[in-house]
């Protein structure tokens, strides 16, 4: 049985109308396919349009040209199969950690006691079992990210969109969370689109690493299959020879784009 | 500054002020009383007036009336403000059409409405409530309107991605946001409810703190006027303390409310 492709962006172009009336093309002609159960990491210089691509996949943003198909159906409105871990803080500030996690079940009609019990389990598995009663402002940036992760995962979405989920975490917690994510993903293979600025993390986690060029009109300029064996331990895998070879190869392409992206962003700032 | 020193200094200010007032209104300086008792009374008289009100119990009726008017004004004004705030936020066109009129009515000094309300609603409780409502309504309305408009897009998008429909967004996102804005102005709106009640009573009524002050003034009983003012201040401070307690409970999730502890 062939599973339909989970996410298929075909020639997706995204343009924003700026306040002064000009049109800024952020992403141009992006083609991207994520198979059912596949883990794809997107890496690119800051401001190139990674979040924009996720927003298109989530159905929050309509591409100016091109199409987005989800499980072989054209995406119309919100992507109901996707769970989205946003780059910015998106927890409900007026709900405690546990209520934030339980809400996804409650609005589906799960009885509150059951929703809370399952939320507590999820909080425990992201290492925050003792923080259930805290409001988001009483949590650190990294703790908030982990609550947000539990909030998304508890709904068991078929597609997982993650925008720099481990951004504010320290190196050790990053590894713990990375391994946890791999563990969960191995147990229940979802299609994952994982945005990160950390190439090592991308290689360690993903089946494929996709590189974007610097904006404006950013394109997808590289697509590397990562054939490192699984199961992986993301701390140990960094020692492998194959890992280094892949890293060197991809970094060779990414480095130029990062420099370009940086120069462009400083010029845009000066203009 | 430690808590105790602060308290001591605060009490000292009151004691010195009262002492100076008592001295200048009773003891002649160079053969002249600086604060003629007819205009300024003196603390002892004012205090004995307050004691008399409480010992005879006449004050309770007036306090109860003013409190009742304030509560009614607050509840009705808030309910109206919440309804219209949500309505305008949901229907930008309605908001656009009514915008100049809202501004116009809000710019009007409410005191000028008092005579009209007295005509419409009589000299009883309701004309005072109406005055308070016109004050409370706008504060709550503006805050609820802001609260609905200013929900961060990411939080809203998150709600949508978690599968909320419009009704659930309303309950879990818009409503808490609007309420938090409304509560952040709770002191102001409750204060205005009291102002509406007292000003209304002052301008024409048969009971309440405003009436008490107005009566004393009518017979040039300056001690009575001051006594009324003191009772009113104490009344407002007590209400404000109650509001603070409520606020602390309702806004635990807000960084500022917790940091104030
Ligand atoms: N609403 C908008 N209006 C105008 N321009 C926008 C808008 N949203 C994003 N952009 C621009 O589109 C480009 C891509 O933005 P995006 O948020 O996708 O970048 P990113 O790759 O996620 O960056 P980062 O790694 O810093 O998160 C940026 O140059 C940004 O300035
Ligand atoms: Mg981004």
Coordinates of C-alpha atoms and ligand atoms in Angstrom, one line a residue:
Chain A
X1 CA 0.0 0.0 0.0
X2 CA 1.4 3.4 -0.9
X3 CA 0.7 6.1 1.6
X4 CA -0.2 9.4 0.1
X5 CA 2.4 12.2 0.5
X6 CA 1.6 14.0 3.8
X7 CA 2.7 17.4 2.7
X8 CA 3.3 18.4 -0.9
X9 CA 4.2 22.0 -1.7
X10 CA 4.3 22.6 -5.5
X11 CA 5.8 25.8 -6.7
X12 CA 4.7 27.7 -3.6
X13 CA 5.4 31.4 -3.8
X14 CA 4.6 33.7 -0.9
X15 CA 4.6 37.4 -1.2
X16 CA 3.8 40.0 1.5
X17 CA 2.4 43.5 0.8
X18 CA 4.5 45.9 2.8
X19 CA 3.1 49.0 4.6
X20 CA 4.5 51.2 1.9
X21 CA 2.7 49.3 -0.8
X22 CA 5.6 47.4 -2.2
X23 CA 5.4 43.7 -2.5
X24 CA 8.1 41.5 -0.8
X25 CA 8.5 38.1 -2.2
X26 CA 9.7 36.0 0.7
X27 CA 9.6 32.5 -0.8
X28 CA 9.7 31.7 -4.5
X29 CA 8.8 28.4 -6.2
X30 CA 9.3 26.2 -3.3
X31 CA 8.8 22.5 -4.0
X32 CA 8.8 20.3 -0.9
X33 CA 7.4 16.8 -0.3
X34 CA 7.2 15.1 3.1
X35 CA 6.1 11.5 3.1
X36 CA 3.9 9.9 5.7
X37 CA 6.2 9.1 8.7
X38 CA 9.1 11.1 7.3
X39 CA 11.2 13.5 9.4
X40 CA 12.3 16.5 7.3
X41 CA 14.4 19.3 8.7
X42 CA 14.5 22.8 7.1
X43 CA 17.6 24.8 7.6
X44 CA 18.3 28.3 6.3
X45 CA 19.6 31.7 7.1
X46 CA 17.5 33.9 9.4
X47 CA 14.7 35.7 7.6
X48 CA 14.7 33.4 4.6
X49 CA 11.2 32.2 5.0
X50 CA 11.2 29.0 7.0
X51 CA 8.4 30.1 9.3
X52 CA 6.6 31.3 6.2
X53 CA 6.7 27.8 4.7
X54 CA 5.3 26.3 7.9
X55 CA 2.5 28.8 7.9
X56 CA 1.6 27.8 4.4
X57 CA 1.6 24.2 5.3
X58 CA -0.5 25.0 8.4
X59 CA -3.0 26.8 6.1
X60 CA -2.5 30.0 8.0
X61 CA -1.0 31.7 4.9
X62 CA -2.2 31.3 1.3
X63 CA 0.5 31.1 -1.3
X64 CA 0.4 33.7 -4.0
X65 CA 1.2 31.0 -6.6
X66 CA 1.6 27.3 -6.4
X67 CA -0.3 24.7 -4.4
X68 CA -0.2 23.0 -1.1
X69 CA -1.6 19.5 -0.9
X70 CA -2.1 17.6 2.3
X71 CA -2.5 13.8 2.0
X72 CA -3.3 14.4 -1.7
X73 CA -6.1 16.8 -1.1
X74 CA -5.6 20.5 -1.9
X75 CA -5.3 22.5 1.3
X76 CA -8.3 24.7 1.8
X77 CA -8.4 26.8 4.9
X78 CA -6.7 25.4 8.0
X79 CA -4.7 22.2 7.9
X80 CA -6.8 20.0 10.3
X81 CA -4.2 17.2 10.2
X82 CA -1.4 19.3 11.5
X83 CA -0.1 20.2 14.9
X84 CA 1.9 23.5 15.0
X85 CA 4.5 24.3 17.5
X86 CA 5.0 28.1 16.9
X87 CA 8.3 29.9 17.0
X88 CA 6.8 32.7 19.1
X89 CA 5.1 32.2 22.5
X90 CA 1.7 30.9 21.8
X91 CA 0.5 29.4 25.1
X92 CA -2.7 30.9 26.6
X93 CA -1.3 33.2 29.3
X94 CA -4.5 32.9 31.4
X95 CA -4.3 29.1 31.6
X96 CA -2.0 27.0 33.8
X97 CA 0.5 24.7 32.2
X98 CA -1.8 21.7 32.6
X99 CA -4.9 23.5 31.3
X100 CA -2.8 24.7 28.3
X101 CA -2.0 21.1 27.5
X102 CA -5.5 19.7 28.3
X103 CA -7.3 22.3 26.2
X104 CA -6.7 20.5 22.9
X105 CA -8.6 17.5 24.2
X106 CA -11.3 19.4 26.0
X107 CA -12.4 21.3 22.9
X108 CA -12.8 17.9 21.3
X109 CA -15.2 16.9 24.0
X110 CA -12.9 14.7 26.1
X111 CA -14.2 14.8 29.7
X112 CA -12.2 17.2 31.8
X113 CA -10.9 14.7 34.3
X114 CA -9.6 12.5 31.6
X115 CA -8.1 15.4 29.7
X116 CA -6.3 16.6 32.8
X117 CA -5.0 13.1 33.6
X118 CA -3.6 12.8 30.1
X119 CA -2.2 16.3 30.2
X120 CA -0.4 15.5 33.4
X121 CA 1.2 12.5 31.7
X122 CA 2.4 14.6 28.9
X123 CA 3.8 17.2 31.2
X124 CA 5.7 14.5 33.0
X125 CA 7.1 13.2 29.8
X126 CA 8.5 16.6 28.8
X127 CA 9.9 16.9 32.3
X128 CA 7.5 19.3 33.8
X129 CA 5.3 17.1 35.9
X130 CA 5.9 19.3 38.9
X131 CA 5.0 22.5 37.0
X132 CA 1.3 21.7 36.2
X133 CA -0.1 24.5 38.2
X134 CA 2.1 27.3 36.9
X135 CA 1.0 30.0 34.6
X136 CA 3.2 30.6 31.5
X137 CA 4.8 33.8 32.9
X138 CA 6.1 31.7 35.8
X139 CA 7.9 29.4 33.5
X140 CA 11.3 29.9 31.7
X141 CA 11.4 30.2 28.0
X142 CA 12.5 26.6 27.6
X143 CA 9.8 25.3 30.0
X144 CA 7.2 27.2 28.0
X145 CA 8.5 25.6 24.8
X146 CA 8.1 22.2 26.4
X147 CA 4.6 22.9 27.6
X148 CA 3.8 24.0 24.0
X149 CA 5.3 20.7 22.7
X150 CA 3.0 18.7 25.0
X151 CA 0.1 20.9 24.0
X152 CA 0.6 19.9 20.4
X153 CA 1.5 16.3 20.9
X154 CA -1.4 15.4 23.1
X155 CA -3.7 15.9 20.1
X156 CA -1.8 13.3 18.2
X157 CA -1.7 15.1 14.9
X158 CA -0.7 13.2 11.7
X159 CA 1.6 16.0 10.7
X160 CA 3.9 17.9 13.1
X161 CA 5.1 21.3 12.2
X162 CA 7.8 22.5 14.6
X163 CA 9.4 26.0 14.3
X164 CA 12.7 26.1 16.2
X165 CA 11.2 24.1 19.1
X166 CA 14.4 23.8 21.0
X167 CA 15.6 27.4 20.3
X168 CA 15.6 28.7 23.8
X169 CA 16.9 25.4 25.4
X170 CA 20.4 24.9 26.7
X171 CA 22.6 22.3 25.1
X172 CA 21.8 19.5 27.5
X173 CA 18.1 20.0 27.5
X174 CA 18.2 20.2 23.7
X175 CA 19.7 16.8 23.6
X176 CA 17.2 15.3 26.1
X177 CA 14.3 16.9 24.2
X178 CA 15.7 15.8 20.8
X179 CA 16.0 12.2 22.0
X180 CA 12.5 12.4 23.5
X181 CA 11.2 13.6 20.2
X182 CA 12.9 10.8 18.3
X183 CA 11.6 8.3 20.8
X184 CA 8.0 9.5 20.4
X185 CA 8.3 9.7 16.7
X186 CA 9.7 6.2 16.4
X187 CA 6.8 4.9 18.4
X188 CA 4.3 6.7 16.3
X189 CA 5.6 7.8 13.0
X190 CA 4.2 11.2 12.0
X191 CA 5.3 13.4 9.1
X192 CA 7.5 16.0 10.7
X193 CA 8.6 19.4 9.3
X194 CA 11.2 20.6 11.7
X195 CA 12.7 24.1 11.3
X196 CA 16.0 24.8 13.0
X197 CA 19.0 27.1 12.5
X198 CA 21.3 24.3 13.9
X199 CA 22.6 22.2 11.1
X200 CA 24.0 19.6 13.5
X201 CA 20.6 19.2 15.1
X202 CA 19.0 18.9 11.7
X203 CA 21.3 16.1 10.6
X204 CA 21.0 14.3 13.9
X205 CA 17.3 14.2 13.9
X206 CA 16.0 14.1 10.3
X207 CA 15.6 11.7 7.4
X208 CA 16.2 14.6 5.1
X209 CA 17.7 18.0 5.4
X210 CA 16.4 20.8 3.2
X211 CA 18.4 24.0 2.8
X212 CA 16.9 27.3 1.8
X213 CA 18.7 30.2 0.2
X214 CA 18.8 33.7 1.7
X215 CA 15.8 35.9 0.9
X216 CA 14.2 37.8 -0.7
X217 CA 12.8 35.2 -3.1
X218 CA 14.3 32.4 -1.1
X219 CA 14.3 29.0 -2.8
X220 CA 15.0 25.5 -1.7
X221 CA 18.5 24.9 -2.9
X222 CA 19.4 21.6 -1.5
X223 CA 17.9 18.4 -0.3
X224 CA 20.1 15.8 1.4
X225 CA 18.9 12.4 2.5
X226 CA 20.4 11.5 5.9
X227 CA 21.0 7.8 5.8
X228 CA 22.5 7.5 9.3
X229 CA 21.2 4.4 11.1
X230 CA 18.3 4.6 13.5
X231 CA 17.7 4.5 16.4
X232 CA 19.9 7.4 17.0
X233 CA 21.2 9.1 20.1
X234 CA 21.6 12.6 19.0
X235 CA 24.6 13.2 21.3
X236 CA 26.5 10.2 20.2
X237 CA 25.7 10.4 16.5
X238 CA 27.7 13.6 16.3
X239 CA 30.9 11.6 16.9
X240 CA 30.3 9.4 13.8
X241 CA 32.5 9.8 10.7
X242 CA 29.5 9.8 8.4
X243 CA 27.9 12.5 10.4
X244 CA 31.0 14.7 9.9
X245 CA 31.1 14.0 6.2
X246 CA 27.5 15.0 5.8
X247 CA 27.9 18.1 7.9
X248 CA 30.9 19.2 5.9
X249 CA 29.1 18.7 2.6
X250 CA 25.9 20.6 3.6
X251 CA 27.7 23.3 5.5
X252 CA 29.7 24.1 2.4
X253 CA 26.4 25.1 0.7
X254 CA 24.8 26.7 3.7
X255 CA 27.7 28.8 4.8
X256 CA 27.5 31.1 1.7
X257 CA 23.8 31.5 2.2
X258 CA 24.2 32.4 5.8
X259 CA 26.7 35.1 4.9
X260 CA 24.5 36.4 2.2
X261 CA 21.5 36.4 4.5
X262 CA 23.4 38.3 7.1
X263 CA 24.7 40.9 4.7
X264 CA 21.2 41.4 3.2
X265 CA 19.6 41.8 6.6
X266 CA 22.1 44.4 7.7
X267 CA 21.7 46.3 4.4
X268 CA 17.9 46.1 4.7
X269 CA 18.3 47.5 8.2
X270 CA 20.4 50.4 7.0
X271 CA 18.2 51.3 4.1
Chain B
X1 CA 12.5 52.3 53.8
X2 CA 11.2 49.6 56.2
X3 CA 7.4 49.0 56.5
X4 CA 7.3 50.3 60.0
X5 CA 9.1 53.6 59.3
X6 CA 6.9 54.2 56.3
X7 CA 3.8 53.6 58.5
X8 CA 5.1 55.9 61.2
X9 CA 5.8 58.6 58.7
X10 CA 2.4 58.3 57.1
X11 CA 0.7 58.5 60.5
X12 CA 2.9 61.5 61.4
X13 CA 1.7 63.4 58.3
X14 CA -1.9 62.9 59.4
X15 CA -1.2 63.9 63.0
X16 CA 0.7 67.0 62.1
X17 CA -1.9 68.1 59.6
X18 CA -4.7 67.6 62.1
X19 CA -2.7 69.3 64.9
X20 CA -2.0 72.4 62.7
X21 CA -5.6 72.5 61.6
X22 CA -6.8 72.4 65.3
X23 CA -4.3 75.0 66.4
X24 CA -4.8 77.5 63.6
X25 CA -8.6 77.2 63.9
X26 CA -8.8 77.8 67.6
X27 CA -5.7 79.6 68.9
X28 CA -5.3 83.2 67.7
X29 CA -1.9 84.1 66.1
X30 CA -1.2 87.9 66.6
X31 CA -4.7 88.3 67.6
X32 CA -6.2 86.7 64.6
X33 CA -7.5 83.2 64.0
X34 CA -5.9 82.1 60.7
X35 CA -8.6 79.5 59.9
X36 CA -11.9 81.1 60.9
X37 CA -14.1 78.2 62.4
X38 CA -17.0 79.3 60.3
X39 CA -15.2 78.3 57.1
X40 CA -12.8 75.7 58.3
X41 CA -14.5 74.2 61.5
X42 CA -11.9 72.2 63.4
X43 CA -10.9 68.5 63.8
X44 CA -12.5 68.0 67.2
X45 CA -15.9 69.2 65.9
X46 CA -15.6 67.2 62.7
X47 CA -14.7 64.1 64.7
X48 CA -17.5 64.5 67.1
X49 CA -19.9 64.9 64.2
X50 CA -18.7 61.6 62.8
X51 CA -19.0 59.9 66.2
X52 CA -22.6 61.3 66.4
X53 CA -23.5 59.9 63.0
X54 CA -22.3 56.4 63.9
X55 CA -23.5 56.4 67.5
X56 CA -27.1 57.4 66.5
X57 CA -26.8 55.1 63.5
X58 CA -28.2 57.6 60.9
X59 CA -25.1 57.2 58.8
X60 CA -25.8 53.5 58.0
X61 CA -28.8 54.3 55.9
X62 CA -26.9 56.8 53.8
X63 CA -23.9 54.5 53.4
X64 CA -26.1 51.6 52.3
X65 CA -27.9 53.8 49.7
X66 CA -24.6 55.0 48.2
X67 CA -23.1 51.5 48.2
X68 CA -26.2 50.1 46.5
X69 CA -26.2 52.8 43.9
X70 CA -22.5 52.2 43.2
X71 CA -23.0 48.5 42.9
X72 CA -25.9 48.8 40.5
X73 CA -24.0 51.4 38.4
X74 CA -21.0 49.2 38.2
X75 CA -22.9 46.0 37.3
X76 CA -25.1 47.6 34.7
X77 CA -22.3 49.7 33.2
X78 CA -20.0 46.8 33.0
X79 CA -22.5 44.5 31.5
X80 CA -23.3 47.1 28.8
X81 CA -19.7 47.8 28.2
X82 CA -18.9 44.1 27.8
X83 CA -21.7 43.6 25.3
X84 CA -21.1 46.6 23.2
X85 CA -17.3 46.1 23.4
X86 CA -17.6 42.6 22.0
X87 CA -20.2 43.7 19.4
X88 CA -18.0 46.5 18.1
X89 CA -14.9 44.3 18.1
X90 CA -16.7 41.6 16.1
X91 CA -18.4 44.0 13.7
X92 CA -15.8 46.6 12.6
X93 CA -18.4 48.2 10.4
X94 CA -20.7 48.9 13.3
X95 CA -17.7 50.3 15.2
X96 CA -16.8 52.6 12.3
X97 CA -20.3 53.9 12.0
X98 CA -20.7 54.6 15.7
X99 CA -17.2 55.8 16.4
X100 CA -17.8 59.6 16.2
X101 CA -20.9 59.3 18.4
X102 CA -19.1 57.2 21.0
X103 CA -16.4 59.8 21.1
X104 CA -18.9 62.6 21.3
X105 CA -20.9 61.1 24.2
X106 CA -17.7 60.2 26.0
X107 CA -16.4 63.7 25.7
X108 CA -19.5 65.1 27.4
X109 CA -19.0 66.0 31.1
X110 CA -21.5 63.7 32.7
X111 CA -22.5 66.2 35.4
X112 CA -24.6 68.0 32.8
X113 CA -26.7 64.8 32.4
X114 CA -27.6 64.8 36.1
X115 CA -30.6 67.1 35.8
X116 CA -31.9 65.2 32.8
X117 CA -31.6 61.9 34.6
X118 CA -33.4 63.4 37.6
X119 CA -36.2 64.4 35.3
X120 CA -36.3 61.0 33.6
X121 CA -35.8 58.7 36.6
X122 CA -36.9 60.8 39.5
X123 CA -35.0 61.7 42.6
X124 CA -34.6 58.1 43.8
X125 CA -31.8 55.6 43.3
X126 CA -32.1 55.2 39.6
X127 CA -31.1 58.7 38.5
X128 CA -27.8 58.2 40.4
X129 CA -27.4 54.7 38.9
X130 CA -27.9 56.2 35.5
X131 CA -25.2 58.8 36.1
X132 CA -22.7 56.1 37.3
X133 CA -23.6 53.9 34.4
X134 CA -22.6 56.6 31.9
X135 CA -19.2 56.8 33.5
X136 CA -18.6 53.0 34.1
X137 CA -19.8 52.0 30.7
X138 CA -17.2 53.8 28.6
X139 CA -14.2 52.6 30.7
X140 CA -15.4 49.0 30.5
X141 CA -16.4 49.3 26.8
X142 CA -13.0 50.7 25.7
X143 CA -11.1 48.1 27.6
X144 CA -13.1 45.1 26.4
X145 CA -12.9 46.4 22.9
X146 CA -9.1 46.7 23.2
X147 CA -8.9 43.3 24.9
X148 CA -10.7 41.6 22.0
X149 CA -8.7 43.4 19.4
X150 CA -5.3 43.0 21.0
X151 CA -5.2 39.2 21.4
X152 CA -1.8 38.3 20.0
X153 CA -2.1 36.7 16.6
X154 CA 0.1 33.8 17.5
X155 CA -2.2 32.9 20.4
X156 CA -5.2 33.2 18.2
X157 CA -3.5 31.0 15.5
X158 CA -2.6 28.5 18.1
X159 CA -6.2 28.3 19.3
X160 CA -7.3 27.7 15.7
X161 CA -4.6 25.1 15.0
X162 CA -5.6 23.3 18.2
X163 CA -9.0 22.9 16.6
X164 CA -11.1 25.6 18.3
X165 CA -14.2 26.8 16.5
X166 CA -15.5 30.4 16.8
X167 CA -17.4 29.7 19.9
X168 CA -14.5 28.0 21.6
X169 CA -12.2 30.8 20.6
X170 CA -14.6 33.2 22.2
X171 CA -14.6 31.3 25.4
X172 CA -11.0 30.4 25.7
X173 CA -9.3 33.3 24.0
X174 CA -11.3 36.4 23.4
X175 CA -13.3 36.4 26.7
X176 CA -10.3 35.9 29.0
X177 CA -8.3 38.5 27.2
X178 CA -11.2 41.0 27.3
X179 CA -11.8 40.3 31.0
X180 CA -8.2 40.8 31.8
X181 CA -8.3 44.3 30.2
X182 CA -11.5 45.1 32.0
X183 CA -10.1 44.0 35.3
X184 CA -7.0 46.1 34.8
X185 CA -9.2 49.1 34.9
X186 CA -11.3 47.8 37.8
X187 CA -10.1 50.5 40.2
X188 CA -11.1 53.3 37.8
X189 CA -14.5 51.9 36.9
X190 CA -15.5 51.1 40.5
X191 CA -14.2 54.5 41.5
X192 CA -16.4 56.1 38.8
X193 CA -19.4 54.2 40.0
X194 CA -19.0 55.8 43.4
X195 CA -18.4 59.2 41.9
X196 CA -21.6 58.9 39.8
X197 CA -23.6 58.0 42.9
X198 CA -22.3 60.7 45.1
X199 CA -22.5 63.5 42.5
X200 CA -26.0 62.4 41.7
X201 CA -27.0 62.5 45.3
X202 CA -25.3 65.9 45.8
X203 CA -27.3 67.4 42.9
X204 CA -30.7 66.2 44.2
X205 CA -31.8 63.3 46.4
X206 CA -33.1 62.4 49.8
X207 CA -30.4 60.0 51.0
X208 CA -26.8 59.0 50.6
X209 CA -23.4 60.4 51.4
X210 CA -23.7 63.1 48.7
X211 CA -27.0 64.1 50.2
X212 CA -25.5 64.3 53.6
X213 CA -22.7 66.6 52.5
X214 CA -25.2 68.8 50.5
X215 CA -27.5 69.1 53.5
X216 CA -24.7 70.2 55.8
X217 CA -23.5 72.7 53.2
X218 CA -27.0 74.1 52.9
X219 CA -27.1 75.1 56.6
X220 CA -23.4 76.3 56.6
X221 CA -22.5 73.3 58.8
X222 CA -18.8 73.1 57.8
X223 CA -18.0 70.4 60.3
X224 CA -20.8 68.3 58.7
X225 CA -19.3 68.9 55.2
X226 CA -15.8 67.8 56.4
X227 CA -17.2 64.9 58.3
X228 CA -19.1 63.7 55.2
X229 CA -15.9 64.0 53.2
X230 CA -14.0 61.9 55.6
X231 CA -16.6 59.2 55.7
X232 CA -16.7 59.3 51.9
X233 CA -12.9 58.9 51.7
X234 CA -12.9 56.0 54.1
X235 CA -15.8 54.4 52.2
X236 CA -13.9 54.7 48.9
X237 CA -10.7 53.3 50.4
X238 CA -12.6 50.3 51.8
X239 CA -14.1 49.6 48.4
X240 CA -10.7 50.0 46.7
X241 CA -9.2 47.4 49.1
X242 CA -12.0 45.0 48.2
X243 CA -11.3 45.6 44.6
X244 CA -7.6 44.9 45.1
X245 CA -8.4 41.6 46.8
X246 CA -10.7 40.6 43.9
X247 CA -8.1 41.6 41.4
X248 CA -5.3 39.6 43.1
X249 CA -7.5 36.5 42.8
X250 CA -8.6 37.0 39.2
X251 CA -5.3 38.1 37.7
X252 CA -2.9 35.6 39.2
X253 CA -1.9 34.6 35.7
X254 CA -0.6 38.1 35.0
X255 CA 3.1 38.9 35.6
X256 CA 2.3 42.3 37.2
X257 CA -0.3 41.0 39.6
X258 CA 2.0 38.4 40.9
X259 CA 5.1 40.7 41.1
X260 CA 3.1 43.1 43.2
X261 CA 2.9 40.6 46.0
Ligands
LIG1 N1 3.6 39.7 7.6 C1 4.7 40.0 6.9 N2 4.8 41.2 6.2 C2 5.9 41.5 5.5 N3 7.0 40.7 5.5 C3 7.0 39.6 6.2 C4 5.9 39.2 7.0 N4 6.1 38.0 7.6 C5 7.4 37.7 7.2 N5 7.9 38.6 6.4 C6 9.3 38.6 5.8 O1 9.4 37.4 5.1 C7 10.7 36.9 5.3 C8 10.6 35.4 5.8 O2 10.1 35.5 7.2 P1 10.1 34.2 8.1 O3 9.5 34.5 9.4 O4 9.5 33.1 7.3 O5 11.7 33.9 8.3 P2 12.4 32.7 9.0 O6 13.2 32.0 8.0 O7 11.4 32.0 9.9 O8 13.4 33.5 10.0 P3 14.0 33.1 11.4 O9 14.9 32.0 11.3 O10 14.6 34.4 11.9 O11 12.8 32.7 12.2 C9 11.4 37.8 6.2 O12 12.3 38.6 5.5 C10 10.3 38.6 6.8 O13 10.8 39.9 7.1
LIG2 MG1 11.1 31.8 11.8

